[in-house]
XYZ file of C-alpha atoms in Angstrom:
417
model
C 128.131 65.609 2.348
C 130.724 64.052 4.307
C 133.338 61.866 2.133
C 134.660 58.426 2.465
C 138.010 57.473 3.739
C 139.661 54.348 3.097
C 142.367 53.527 5.933
C 141.617 49.755 6.012
C 141.460 49.398 1.882
C 144.751 50.876 1.747
C 146.556 48.680 4.555
C 145.050 45.776 2.970
C 146.057 46.632 -0.449
C 149.777 47.359 0.669
C 149.826 43.607 2.063
C 147.902 42.365 -1.118
C 150.921 43.983 -3.357
C 153.675 41.959 -1.327
C 151.631 38.520 -2.034
C 149.980 38.960 -5.037
C 151.071 40.570 -8.657
C 149.660 43.978 -8.778
C 147.587 43.247 -5.440
C 144.213 42.867 -7.389
C 144.399 42.005 -10.990
C 142.849 42.693 -14.241
C 139.843 45.338 -14.589
C 139.123 45.284 -11.135
C 141.883 46.685 -9.981
C 142.878 49.852 -9.398
C 145.408 50.516 -13.024
C 143.117 48.920 -15.258
C 140.047 49.664 -13.649
C 141.116 53.291 -14.150
C 140.409 54.438 -10.645
C 141.343 58.046 -11.102
C 142.644 59.774 -8.638
C 143.245 56.199 -6.797
C 142.961 57.655 -3.506
C 139.063 57.873 -3.920
C 138.189 54.164 -4.626
C 138.015 51.435 -2.380
C 139.859 48.129 -3.042
C 138.178 45.379 -1.086
C 134.759 44.736 -0.142
C 133.460 43.182 2.665
C 129.691 42.378 2.072
C 127.203 43.080 -0.309
C 123.040 43.028 -0.769
C 120.787 44.349 -3.261
C 122.145 47.373 -4.653
C 125.008 48.066 -2.481
C 128.315 46.707 -1.448
C 130.250 47.642 1.342
C 133.955 48.174 1.696
C 136.426 47.031 4.561
C 136.184 50.329 5.864
C 132.311 50.046 6.099
C 131.420 52.621 3.875
C 128.549 51.846 1.611
C 128.191 52.080 -2.221
C 125.733 51.962 -4.501
C 126.877 49.955 -6.964
C 126.755 50.987 -10.326
C 129.442 48.344 -11.845
C 127.540 45.387 -10.472
C 130.506 43.469 -10.037
C 131.085 44.113 -13.827
C 128.181 42.808 -14.673
C 126.846 39.455 -12.816
C 124.706 41.436 -10.451
C 121.543 41.737 -12.346
C 118.591 41.072 -9.847
C 120.763 42.354 -6.688
C 123.387 40.622 -4.552
C 122.528 37.717 -2.578
C 119.062 37.777 -4.402
C 117.047 35.469 -1.366
C 115.367 33.660 -4.445
C 118.835 32.406 -6.119
C 120.281 31.733 -3.436
C 117.982 29.519 -1.535
C 118.020 27.625 -5.177
C 121.591 27.047 -4.544
C 121.157 26.077 -0.930
C 118.898 23.669 -2.331
C 121.126 22.096 -4.510
C 124.087 22.087 -2.263
C 122.389 19.214 -0.328
C 122.280 17.270 -3.447
C 125.290 18.037 -5.208
C 127.910 20.042 -7.125
C 131.078 18.693 -8.466
C 130.506 15.260 -8.986
C 131.948 12.734 -11.329
C 128.598 12.505 -13.537
C 127.121 15.789 -14.274
C 123.506 16.379 -12.403
C 120.317 16.025 -14.313
C 120.027 19.932 -13.446
C 122.211 20.754 -16.035
C 119.689 19.369 -18.709
C 116.699 21.448 -16.748
C 118.898 24.941 -17.549
C 119.795 23.661 -21.025
C 115.794 23.374 -21.926
C 115.322 26.599 -20.247
C 117.916 28.545 -22.065
C 116.700 26.933 -25.253
C 113.091 28.129 -24.257
C 114.489 31.490 -23.657
C 116.825 32.451 -26.158
C 115.102 32.838 -29.654
C 117.819 31.338 -31.679
C 118.925 28.797 -29.380
C 118.700 25.164 -30.425
C 121.274 23.783 -28.402
C 123.260 25.398 -25.194
C 127.208 24.396 -24.329
C 128.417 25.161 -20.973
C 131.686 26.906 -19.366
C 132.878 29.081 -16.674
C 134.131 32.373 -18.401
C 132.973 34.607 -21.279
C 136.137 34.108 -22.810
C 135.809 30.357 -22.610
C 132.670 30.229 -24.766
C 134.140 33.133 -27.526
C 137.161 31.076 -27.763
C 135.081 27.855 -28.267
C 132.637 29.840 -30.524
C 135.555 30.671 -32.831
C 136.549 26.624 -32.753
C 133.302 25.764 -33.438
C 133.205 28.198 -36.764
C 136.539 26.549 -37.877
C 135.221 23.088 -36.829
C 132.011 23.596 -39.288
C 133.590 25.856 -42.339
C 137.242 24.596 -42.538
C 138.445 28.069 -42.364
C 140.856 29.935 -40.635
C 140.125 33.642 -40.319
C 137.913 36.072 -38.745
C 136.946 39.280 -38.967
C 136.692 41.441 -35.751
C 135.368 44.816 -34.819
C 138.379 47.658 -33.811
C 137.936 48.187 -29.901
C 135.976 45.076 -29.283
C 136.494 42.707 -26.250
C 135.688 39.061 -26.244
C 138.076 38.362 -23.213
C 141.554 37.700 -22.672
C 142.438 34.712 -24.540
C 145.463 35.479 -26.752
C 143.617 35.945 -30.089
C 141.531 38.560 -28.400
C 144.945 40.698 -27.449
C 146.750 42.878 -29.975
C 150.227 42.342 -31.241
C 153.070 44.316 -29.166
C 151.055 43.573 -25.865
C 153.471 41.357 -23.214
C 152.750 37.653 -23.725
C 151.307 38.075 -27.366
C 153.149 36.698 -30.326
C 152.118 37.103 -34.109
C 151.081 33.827 -34.366
C 148.393 34.073 -31.967
C 146.414 37.195 -34.044
C 147.654 36.358 -37.342
C 144.232 35.345 -38.654
C 142.241 38.334 -37.272
C 141.139 40.456 -39.564
C 139.829 44.063 -37.980
C 137.016 46.329 -39.122
C 135.384 49.215 -37.933
C 132.091 49.431 -36.189
C 128.975 50.155 -38.337
C 130.958 50.009 -41.407
C 129.467 47.496 -43.419
C 131.131 48.293 -46.915
C 134.511 47.445 -45.447
C 133.256 43.920 -44.042
C 131.884 43.452 -47.712
C 135.042 44.300 -49.288
C 137.129 41.845 -47.117
C 134.779 38.841 -47.201
C 134.629 39.087 -51.366
C 138.728 39.355 -50.951
C 138.538 36.342 -48.800
C 135.783 34.326 -50.364
C 137.017 30.662 -48.878
C 138.814 31.844 -45.889
C 136.292 33.806 -43.526
C 135.401 31.115 -40.930
C 133.688 33.759 -38.586
C 132.679 37.357 -38.147
C 132.410 38.287 -34.179
C 130.926 41.508 -32.278
C 129.391 42.605 -29.589
C 125.466 43.148 -30.466
C 126.244 46.974 -30.320
C 129.569 48.434 -29.983
C 130.680 49.051 -26.321
C 134.830 49.295 -26.061
C 136.244 51.519 -23.008
C 137.078 55.004 -23.255
C 134.831 55.806 -26.392
C 130.996 56.384 -26.394
C 128.927 53.131 -27.265
C 127.485 53.267 -30.793
C 124.351 51.237 -31.614
C 123.658 49.627 -35.097
C 123.087 51.750 -37.815
C 119.823 51.190 -39.890
C 119.983 47.824 -41.149
C 123.425 46.990 -40.521
C 122.983 43.584 -38.698
C 120.437 42.689 -41.439
C 123.074 43.236 -44.307
C 126.033 41.511 -42.335
C 123.402 38.370 -41.521
C 122.956 38.122 -45.291
C 126.450 38.394 -45.986
C 127.490 35.633 -43.536
C 124.560 33.485 -44.974
C 125.679 33.982 -48.739
C 129.191 33.487 -48.229
C 129.450 30.775 -45.670
C 130.387 32.334 -42.786
C 129.447 32.095 -38.950
C 127.588 34.897 -37.249
C 128.912 35.076 -33.819
C 127.446 37.685 -31.389
C 129.413 38.209 -27.788
C 126.415 38.382 -25.649
C 128.445 38.253 -22.649
C 128.199 41.924 -21.084
C 124.451 42.578 -22.739
C 123.038 39.516 -22.429
C 119.299 39.820 -20.682
C 119.730 43.580 -20.078
C 118.339 44.395 -23.880
C 116.208 41.213 -24.408
C 115.342 37.900 -22.558
C 115.402 36.624 -26.392
C 118.933 37.433 -27.235
C 120.126 40.833 -28.045
C 120.345 39.267 -31.585
C 116.433 39.516 -31.219
C 116.674 43.228 -29.747
C 117.992 44.467 -33.043
C 116.241 42.132 -35.588
C 118.294 39.581 -36.751
C 119.030 36.020 -36.238
C 122.766 34.890 -35.114
C 124.508 31.539 -35.572
C 126.197 31.618 -32.478
C 125.528 33.270 -29.207
C 127.609 34.056 -26.023
C 126.390 34.407 -22.570
C 127.572 34.937 -19.086
C 127.650 38.086 -16.836
C 123.760 37.929 -16.105
C 123.334 33.970 -16.666
C 123.093 32.986 -12.616
C 123.241 36.391 -10.665
C 127.123 36.216 -9.746
C 127.411 32.117 -9.636
C 129.799 31.659 -12.053
C 129.407 29.747 -15.502
C 128.812 31.119 -19.379
C 126.992 29.410 -22.209
C 127.254 29.109 -25.874
C 124.012 28.985 -28.009
C 123.636 28.106 -31.236
C 121.395 26.773 -34.336
C 121.192 23.338 -35.151
C 123.157 23.499 -38.430
C 126.044 23.653 -36.212
C 125.452 21.205 -33.674
C 127.581 18.656 -35.447
C 130.276 20.872 -35.265
C 130.388 21.812 -31.608
C 130.116 17.920 -30.782
C 133.551 16.970 -32.667
C 135.811 19.797 -30.723
C 137.168 19.130 -27.793
C 136.329 21.488 -24.931
C 136.254 21.534 -21.561
C 137.188 22.227 -18.111
C 137.481 21.166 -14.309
C 134.400 22.896 -12.787
C 132.268 23.393 -16.061
C 129.532 21.002 -14.921
C 129.022 21.633 -11.549
C 125.471 21.710 -10.623
C 125.135 25.128 -8.471
C 125.177 27.226 -11.083
C 122.798 25.574 -12.831
C 120.234 25.632 -9.895
C 121.252 29.469 -9.868
C 120.469 30.029 -13.342
C 117.131 28.713 -13.387
C 116.307 30.937 -10.673
C 118.050 33.928 -11.894
C 116.322 33.197 -15.550
C 112.979 32.608 -14.325
C 112.877 35.567 -11.988
C 114.170 37.807 -14.712
C 111.313 36.758 -17.109
C 108.759 37.327 -14.186
C 110.040 40.925 -13.635
C 110.275 41.812 -17.353
C 113.942 42.300 -16.395
C 115.171 44.050 -19.623
C 112.444 46.711 -19.682
C 112.834 46.810 -15.704
C 116.252 48.214 -15.870
C 115.884 50.481 -19.140
C 113.296 52.210 -17.107
C 115.470 52.723 -14.335
C 118.430 53.443 -16.350
C 116.258 56.164 -18.236
C 115.608 57.605 -15.094
C 118.979 57.508 -13.717
C 120.821 58.917 -16.453
C 118.162 61.558 -17.681
C 118.479 62.871 -13.963
C 122.152 63.226 -14.268
C 122.171 64.910 -17.678
C 120.055 67.438 -16.391
C 121.826 67.854 -12.822
C 125.191 68.236 -14.773
C 123.781 70.972 -16.826
C 122.387 73.163 -14.157
C 126.040 73.350 -12.713
C 127.257 74.130 -16.593
C 128.588 70.422 -17.524
C 127.817 68.603 -20.824
C 127.246 64.981 -19.648
C 126.827 62.729 -22.575
C 125.320 59.703 -21.974
C 125.243 56.999 -25.053
C 124.410 52.971 -25.217
C 121.351 51.505 -24.138
C 119.784 52.609 -20.374
C 120.479 49.661 -18.753
C 124.234 49.421 -19.544
C 125.278 53.108 -20.387
C 128.522 54.728 -20.917
C 129.071 58.456 -19.839
C 131.530 61.035 -20.106
C 131.537 65.024 -19.325
C 132.915 66.469 -22.854
C 133.647 70.048 -21.271
C 137.183 68.953 -21.847
C 139.335 66.636 -24.318
C 141.803 65.503 -21.551
C 138.999 63.409 -19.643
C 140.235 65.269 -16.595
C 136.996 66.764 -15.542
C 135.101 63.221 -15.712
C 137.465 61.698 -13.524
C 137.518 64.654 -11.077
C 133.734 64.436 -11.017
C 133.541 60.261 -10.901
C 135.725 60.222 -7.946
C 133.932 62.687 -5.961
C 130.910 60.468 -6.767
C 132.655 57.535 -5.467
C 133.928 59.127 -2.292
C 130.258 59.821 -1.821
C 128.906 56.568 -2.036
C 128.000 56.177 -5.774
C 130.498 53.568 -7.127
C 130.982 54.781 -11.026
C 133.943 53.687 -13.030
C 135.394 56.115 -15.178
C 136.066 54.603 -18.764
C 133.872 51.475 -18.824
C 130.043 50.968 -19.521
C 127.867 50.804 -16.263
C 125.139 48.775 -15.271
C 121.755 48.968 -13.788
C 120.313 46.022 -11.711
C 116.697 44.740 -10.588
C 116.814 45.809 -7.123
C 117.925 49.382 -7.802
C 115.157 51.558 -6.092
C 113.999 54.876 -6.915
C 115.241 55.814 -3.264
C 118.510 54.540 -4.861
C 118.353 56.856 -7.940
C 117.190 59.651 -5.619
C 120.307 59.534 -3.643
C 122.579 58.825 -6.646
C 121.310 62.439 -8.034
C 122.137 64.365 -5.210
C 125.127 62.699 -4.834
C 126.011 63.738 -8.209
C 124.463 67.186 -7.526
C 127.160 67.392 -4.709
C 130.168 66.218 -6.480
C 129.484 68.504 -9.459
C 129.504 71.366 -6.804
C 132.730 70.566 -5.655
C 134.245 70.375 -8.890
C 132.681 73.310 -10.201
C 134.244 74.880 -7.206
C 137.697 73.274 -8.250
C 137.627 74.979 -11.487
C 136.425 78.338 -11.154
C 137.426 79.310 -14.447
C 134.466 77.176 -15.862
């Protein structure tokens, strides 16, 4: 297969570095995005449709990062974009919110099993931070139990002491436990019976750089009972998994009921907003907290959200994405084995994590991923990956061909294997 070149990407990145700190920042940038080796990756997109995006050099990629999650139906989905165009004719950012906000809240409450109400913001971090404030307002307590390696956004309380810009006061009320270790949580709760306001975690553990882990048997049911017994708010960060496991919420998928659920990425197929859903017991606490933003009640994302959720329901999107993910990952594992590589897949098929286990340094994995990207299958090295509903069987077939050619290239570079 012919491999891609990125001359225009490199030229623009040099220009960006002069004008924007780090050029492209955060997890979308070459450094935090773990684009290794950097020369194998595009930096700037020019257009997108369905499962593909094209970079500024004209290279087409089957996109398994899905804009880090928001692309759930396929880029530029006609149904979502038409709903947005109709709302644009009416209004978007206005002094009083559009009544379409109520329509979307009603749809979300009817869709998410645990939800009695919905509160809207813009980013996942907005609603995870708000969830903590609600828990503290409801309980009058100040401490939060979090999972080691968990990710809940970029607010100071979500970061680690010692990182630039973070001081001890930002994280002093965080208590960290290991995933799936119920006894550790129970011990901390009993040692701090009147101090824990909230237990927050993702529905299953999907950190970067390590394998994803599903909840062990009865883990969530025991955590639920413990939180209820000690008056602790159970908040689930469903920002990344939301609607890729279950339209009724990832707590429903794993058989328990959360008090608060945070949604964002798949709400509006790329139109930016987030939502915190909760139970009636916390409605007064929500109302008591001052929390807002300049564009939080814009009408266009609500129009996109209504079209997106209705289409996901029609498609039975979670099952569709799980089935596509199983077909894709099973093929990748089989192809890897035929070239002498052990490709480990963890997590759920619609949002999986993969790594080559033949060496502990991750070098072989980075080499293989970079060869895939240079041939048109966009994976990230050490982040979970996403399926979207528009991914076709032909896309999966081409990805398998790219994977095979890439394994062949890595094998040729490592005669010792």
